[in-house]
Amino acid sequence: MSSVNFEPSFTEKEIRFQEEKKAIAKKAAEFIRDGDTILLDSGTTTQCLVRELKAFNRLTVVTNSVNFAYELQNHSGIELMLLGGTLRKGVLSLVGPFTDHCLGMIHVDKAFVAANGISVKQGLTTPNFDEAQVKRHMIGDAKTVFLLADHSKVDEVSFASFGRLQDIHVFITDDKAPESFISAAENLGLEVHTAGTDD
């Protein structure tokens, strides 16, 4: 069992459950429309969503991920806004007071956030406190909040809390997620979608 504040590097996380993450991203892309302003949290599942965004012709994308900004920089259909802040070198995300300040000045149609742990009792968690603060702001900035997480995050708890399950509107996971957890999430009012890796 891992420590609550253990966090693998971005590269280490990227190679785990790749097919599930790609399937979740494809499902998430179905909820995006040209003209949307979206907020993208740093994460390996949201990185898969970045690749789906290249099919759109008119999006505004706000992110705290240096990786995402690099990948989208030359796509003519996307107006890209990179949040400022302190660089977390292991995961290439921007965090801290300046990031929080930037997030306090915007409102978006849809936010897509990631989590290291998802629990009915403990809510949404991540190993890093500064990252948790950014995620908390992202949840508050969006009309509709999407949580993207594969089944390995279910019933796990990390160090820093950034919200309750009830703060999320739509939960997209893969078809290996426990039915009991899906039912519990739906009972809390979440709209839940499962993505199959053979879809």
Tab-separated table of C-alpha atoms in Angstrom:
chain	number	residue	atom	x	y	z
A	1	MET	CA	0.000	0.000	0.000
A	2	SER	CA	1.418	3.393	-0.997
A	3	SER	CA	1.824	6.323	1.382
A	4	VAL	CA	-0.909	8.966	1.102
A	5	ASN	CA	1.612	11.550	-0.090
A	6	PHE	CA	3.402	9.302	-2.594
A	7	GLU	CA	3.169	10.552	-6.170
A	8	PRO	CA	4.794	8.851	-9.169
A	9	SER	CA	6.344	11.045	-11.848
A	10	PHE	CA	4.243	12.078	-14.843
A	11	THR	CA	6.141	9.580	-17.015
A	12	GLU	CA	5.517	6.732	-14.570
A	13	LYS	CA	1.798	7.520	-14.410
A	14	GLU	CA	1.538	7.899	-18.178
A	15	ILE	CA	2.315	4.232	-18.876
A	16	ARG	CA	-0.288	2.846	-16.443
A	17	PHE	CA	-3.756	1.902	-17.736
A	18	GLN	CA	-3.143	3.567	-21.099
A	19	GLU	CA	-6.085	1.981	-22.899
A	20	GLU	CA	-8.495	2.887	-20.100
A	21	LYS	CA	-7.289	6.495	-20.118
A	22	LYS	CA	-7.671	6.763	-23.893
A	23	ALA	CA	-11.215	5.371	-23.686
A	24	ILE	CA	-12.134	7.823	-20.912
A	25	ALA	CA	-10.743	10.714	-22.975
A	26	LYS	CA	-12.751	9.712	-26.061
A	27	LYS	CA	-15.914	9.613	-23.956
A	28	ALA	CA	-15.113	12.999	-22.408
A	29	ALA	CA	-14.616	14.551	-25.855
A	30	GLU	CA	-18.244	13.718	-26.668
A	31	PHE	CA	-19.300	16.418	-24.189
A	32	ILE	CA	-17.239	19.175	-25.825
A	33	ARG	CA	-18.641	21.476	-28.496
A	34	ASP	CA	-16.970	23.993	-30.790
A	35	GLY	CA	-17.167	27.375	-29.102
A	36	ASP	CA	-16.622	25.997	-25.599
A	37	THR	CA	-14.182	27.490	-23.131
A	38	ILE	CA	-12.688	24.613	-21.189
A	39	LEU	CA	-10.321	24.257	-18.242
A	40	LEU	CA	-7.899	21.323	-18.273
A	41	ASP	CA	-6.281	20.026	-15.116
A	42	SER	CA	-2.826	18.482	-15.362
A	43	GLY	CA	-2.867	14.680	-15.450
A	44	THR	CA	-2.224	11.672	-17.640
A	45	THR	CA	-5.908	11.034	-18.376
A	46	THR	CA	-6.510	14.679	-19.214
A	47	GLN	CA	-3.430	14.479	-21.446
A	48	CYS	CA	-5.260	11.852	-23.491
A	49	LEU	CA	-8.127	14.339	-23.790
A	50	VAL	CA	-5.703	16.956	-25.150
A	51	ARG	CA	-5.116	14.715	-28.154
A	52	GLU	CA	-8.873	14.527	-28.787
A	53	LEU	CA	-9.146	18.328	-28.794
A	54	LYS	CA	-7.277	18.557	-32.088
A	55	ALA	CA	-10.457	17.447	-33.859
A	56	PHE	CA	-12.200	20.703	-32.889
A	57	ASN	CA	-12.135	23.945	-34.862
A	58	ARG	CA	-12.975	26.573	-32.250
A	59	LEU	CA	-12.086	26.103	-28.593
A	60	THR	CA	-10.577	28.192	-25.831
A	61	VAL	CA	-8.426	25.986	-23.620
A	62	VAL	CA	-7.081	27.114	-20.242
A	63	THR	CA	-4.582	24.846	-18.493
A	64	ASN	CA	-1.875	24.713	-15.824
A	65	SER	CA	0.020	22.005	-17.717
A	66	VAL	CA	3.194	22.928	-19.582
A	67	ASN	CA	2.944	19.624	-21.486
A	68	PHE	CA	-0.549	20.423	-22.735
A	69	ALA	CA	0.419	23.916	-23.850
A	70	TYR	CA	3.349	22.526	-25.821
A	71	GLU	CA	1.169	19.909	-27.490
A	72	LEU	CA	-1.557	22.371	-28.495
A	73	GLN	CA	0.628	25.352	-29.424
A	74	ASN	CA	0.391	24.907	-33.191
A	75	HIS	CA	-3.284	23.950	-33.448
A	76	SER	CA	-5.036	26.813	-35.244
A	77	GLY	CA	-8.495	25.930	-33.909
A	78	ILE	CA	-7.517	26.417	-30.270
A	79	GLU	CA	-6.976	29.654	-28.392
A	80	LEU	CA	-4.601	28.588	-25.647
A	81	MET	CA	-4.211	30.217	-22.240
A	82	LEU	CA	-1.465	28.918	-19.953
A	83	LEU	CA	-1.903	29.721	-16.281
A	84	GLY	CA	1.126	31.131	-14.511
A	85	GLY	CA	2.657	29.802	-11.330
A	86	THR	CA	5.466	27.737	-9.849
A	87	LEU	CA	6.535	24.734	-11.913
A	88	ARG	CA	6.278	21.298	-10.300
A	89	LYS	CA	9.161	19.688	-12.148
A	90	GLY	CA	8.122	16.062	-11.680
A	91	VAL	CA	4.674	16.511	-13.187
A	92	LEU	CA	5.162	19.735	-15.234
A	93	SER	CA	2.161	21.518	-13.751
A	94	LEU	CA	1.955	25.115	-12.544
A	95	VAL	CA	0.754	25.683	-8.982
A	96	GLY	CA	0.867	28.221	-6.175
A	97	PRO	CA	-0.596	31.638	-5.319
A	98	PHE	CA	-0.143	33.082	-8.805
A	99	THR	CA	-1.982	30.121	-10.356
A	100	ASP	CA	-4.778	30.551	-7.827
A	101	HIS	CA	-4.938	34.285	-8.597
A	102	CYS	CA	-5.285	33.626	-12.332
A	103	LEU	CA	-8.032	31.066	-11.720
A	104	GLY	CA	-9.873	33.576	-9.553
A	105	MET	CA	-10.324	35.835	-12.576
A	106	ILE	CA	-11.935	33.392	-15.004
A	107	HIS	CA	-15.125	31.415	-15.579
A	108	VAL	CA	-15.416	28.530	-18.051
A	109	ASP	CA	-18.068	26.315	-19.573
A	110	LYS	CA	-16.482	23.004	-18.615
A	111	ALA	CA	-13.625	21.863	-16.394
A	112	PHE	CA	-11.966	18.474	-16.722
A	113	VAL	CA	-10.163	17.501	-13.533
A	114	ALA	CA	-8.163	14.486	-12.408
A	115	ALA	CA	-7.688	12.867	-8.995
A	116	ASN	CA	-5.298	10.382	-7.414
A	117	GLY	CA	-7.958	9.170	-5.001
A	118	ILE	CA	-11.763	9.055	-5.158
A	119	SER	CA	-13.768	7.994	-2.136
A	120	VAL	CA	-17.406	8.367	-1.130
A	121	LYS	CA	-16.351	9.205	2.430
A	122	GLN	CA	-13.070	11.103	1.871
A	123	GLY	CA	-13.979	12.718	-1.442
A	124	LEU	CA	-11.426	13.818	-4.034
A	125	THR	CA	-7.757	13.731	-3.074
A	126	THR	CA	-4.256	14.241	-4.486
A	127	PRO	CA	-0.788	13.880	-2.917
A	128	ASN	CA	0.262	17.544	-3.219
A	129	PHE	CA	-1.368	20.372	-1.240
A	130	ASP	CA	-0.629	23.082	-3.834
A	131	GLU	CA	-2.071	20.883	-6.582
A	132	ALA	CA	-5.186	20.347	-4.461
A	133	GLN	CA	-5.669	24.099	-4.157
A	134	VAL	CA	-5.513	24.515	-7.938
A	135	LYS	CA	-8.033	21.713	-8.460
A	136	ARG	CA	-10.363	23.277	-5.878
A	137	HIS	CA	-10.311	26.567	-7.794
A	138	MET	CA	-10.919	24.772	-11.079
A	139	ILE	CA	-14.022	23.094	-9.691
A	140	GLY	CA	-15.357	26.475	-8.590
A	141	ASP	CA	-14.694	28.137	-11.950
A	142	ALA	CA	-16.811	25.909	-14.205
A	143	LYS	CA	-20.494	25.635	-15.078
A	144	THR	CA	-20.026	21.877	-15.498
A	145	VAL	CA	-17.277	19.864	-13.801
A	146	PHE	CA	-16.091	16.540	-15.232
A	147	LEU	CA	-13.980	14.128	-13.205
A	148	LEU	CA	-11.833	11.851	-15.373
A	149	ALA	CA	-10.333	8.884	-13.527
A	150	ASP	CA	-9.641	5.242	-14.244
A	151	HIS	CA	-10.758	2.436	-11.948
A	152	SER	CA	-7.440	2.318	-10.050
A	153	LYS	CA	-8.276	5.651	-8.378
A	154	VAL	CA	-11.585	4.402	-6.944
A	155	ASP	CA	-11.647	3.865	-3.150
A	156	GLU	CA	-8.140	5.317	-2.854
A	157	VAL	CA	-7.222	8.241	-0.580
A	158	SER	CA	-4.286	10.634	-0.967
A	159	PHE	CA	-2.931	13.353	1.319
A	160	ALA	CA	-4.745	16.547	0.277
A	161	SER	CA	-8.478	16.937	-0.202
A	162	PHE	CA	-9.870	19.221	-2.910
A	163	GLY	CA	-13.588	18.500	-2.890
A	164	ARG	CA	-16.473	16.144	-2.342
A	165	LEU	CA	-17.923	13.815	-4.905
A	166	GLN	CA	-21.004	16.041	-4.830
A	167	ASP	CA	-18.903	18.916	-6.215
A	168	ILE	CA	-18.598	17.001	-9.488
A	169	HIS	CA	-21.352	16.960	-12.102
A	170	VAL	CA	-20.123	14.184	-14.427
A	171	PHE	CA	-17.821	11.278	-13.559
A	172	ILE	CA	-16.210	9.441	-16.477
A	173	THR	CA	-14.343	6.238	-15.711
A	174	ASP	CA	-13.620	2.904	-17.380
A	175	ASP	CA	-15.748	-0.222	-17.337
A	176	LYS	CA	-13.601	-1.873	-14.650
A	177	ALA	CA	-14.822	0.547	-11.985
A	178	PRO	CA	-16.787	-1.229	-9.213
A	179	GLU	CA	-20.556	-1.187	-9.723
A	180	SER	CA	-21.014	-0.466	-6.018
A	181	PHE	CA	-19.012	2.749	-6.324
A	182	ILE	CA	-20.854	3.816	-9.472
A	183	SER	CA	-24.190	3.308	-7.706
A	184	ALA	CA	-22.974	5.298	-4.695
A	185	ALA	CA	-21.831	8.147	-6.942
A	186	GLU	CA	-25.157	8.200	-8.769
A	187	ASN	CA	-26.980	8.275	-5.435
A	188	LEU	CA	-25.019	11.438	-4.624
A	189	GLY	CA	-26.341	13.042	-7.810
A	190	LEU	CA	-23.449	12.462	-10.202
A	191	GLU	CA	-23.987	11.575	-13.831
A	192	VAL	CA	-21.698	8.578	-14.396
A	193	HIS	CA	-20.380	7.293	-17.729
A	194	THR	CA	-18.178	4.230	-18.197
A	195	ALA	CA	-15.937	3.845	-21.228
A	196	GLY	CA	-15.012	0.445	-22.593
A	197	THR	CA	-11.521	-0.099	-23.971
A	198	ASP	CA	-12.978	-1.968	-26.960
A	199	ASP	CA	-15.445	0.812	-27.909
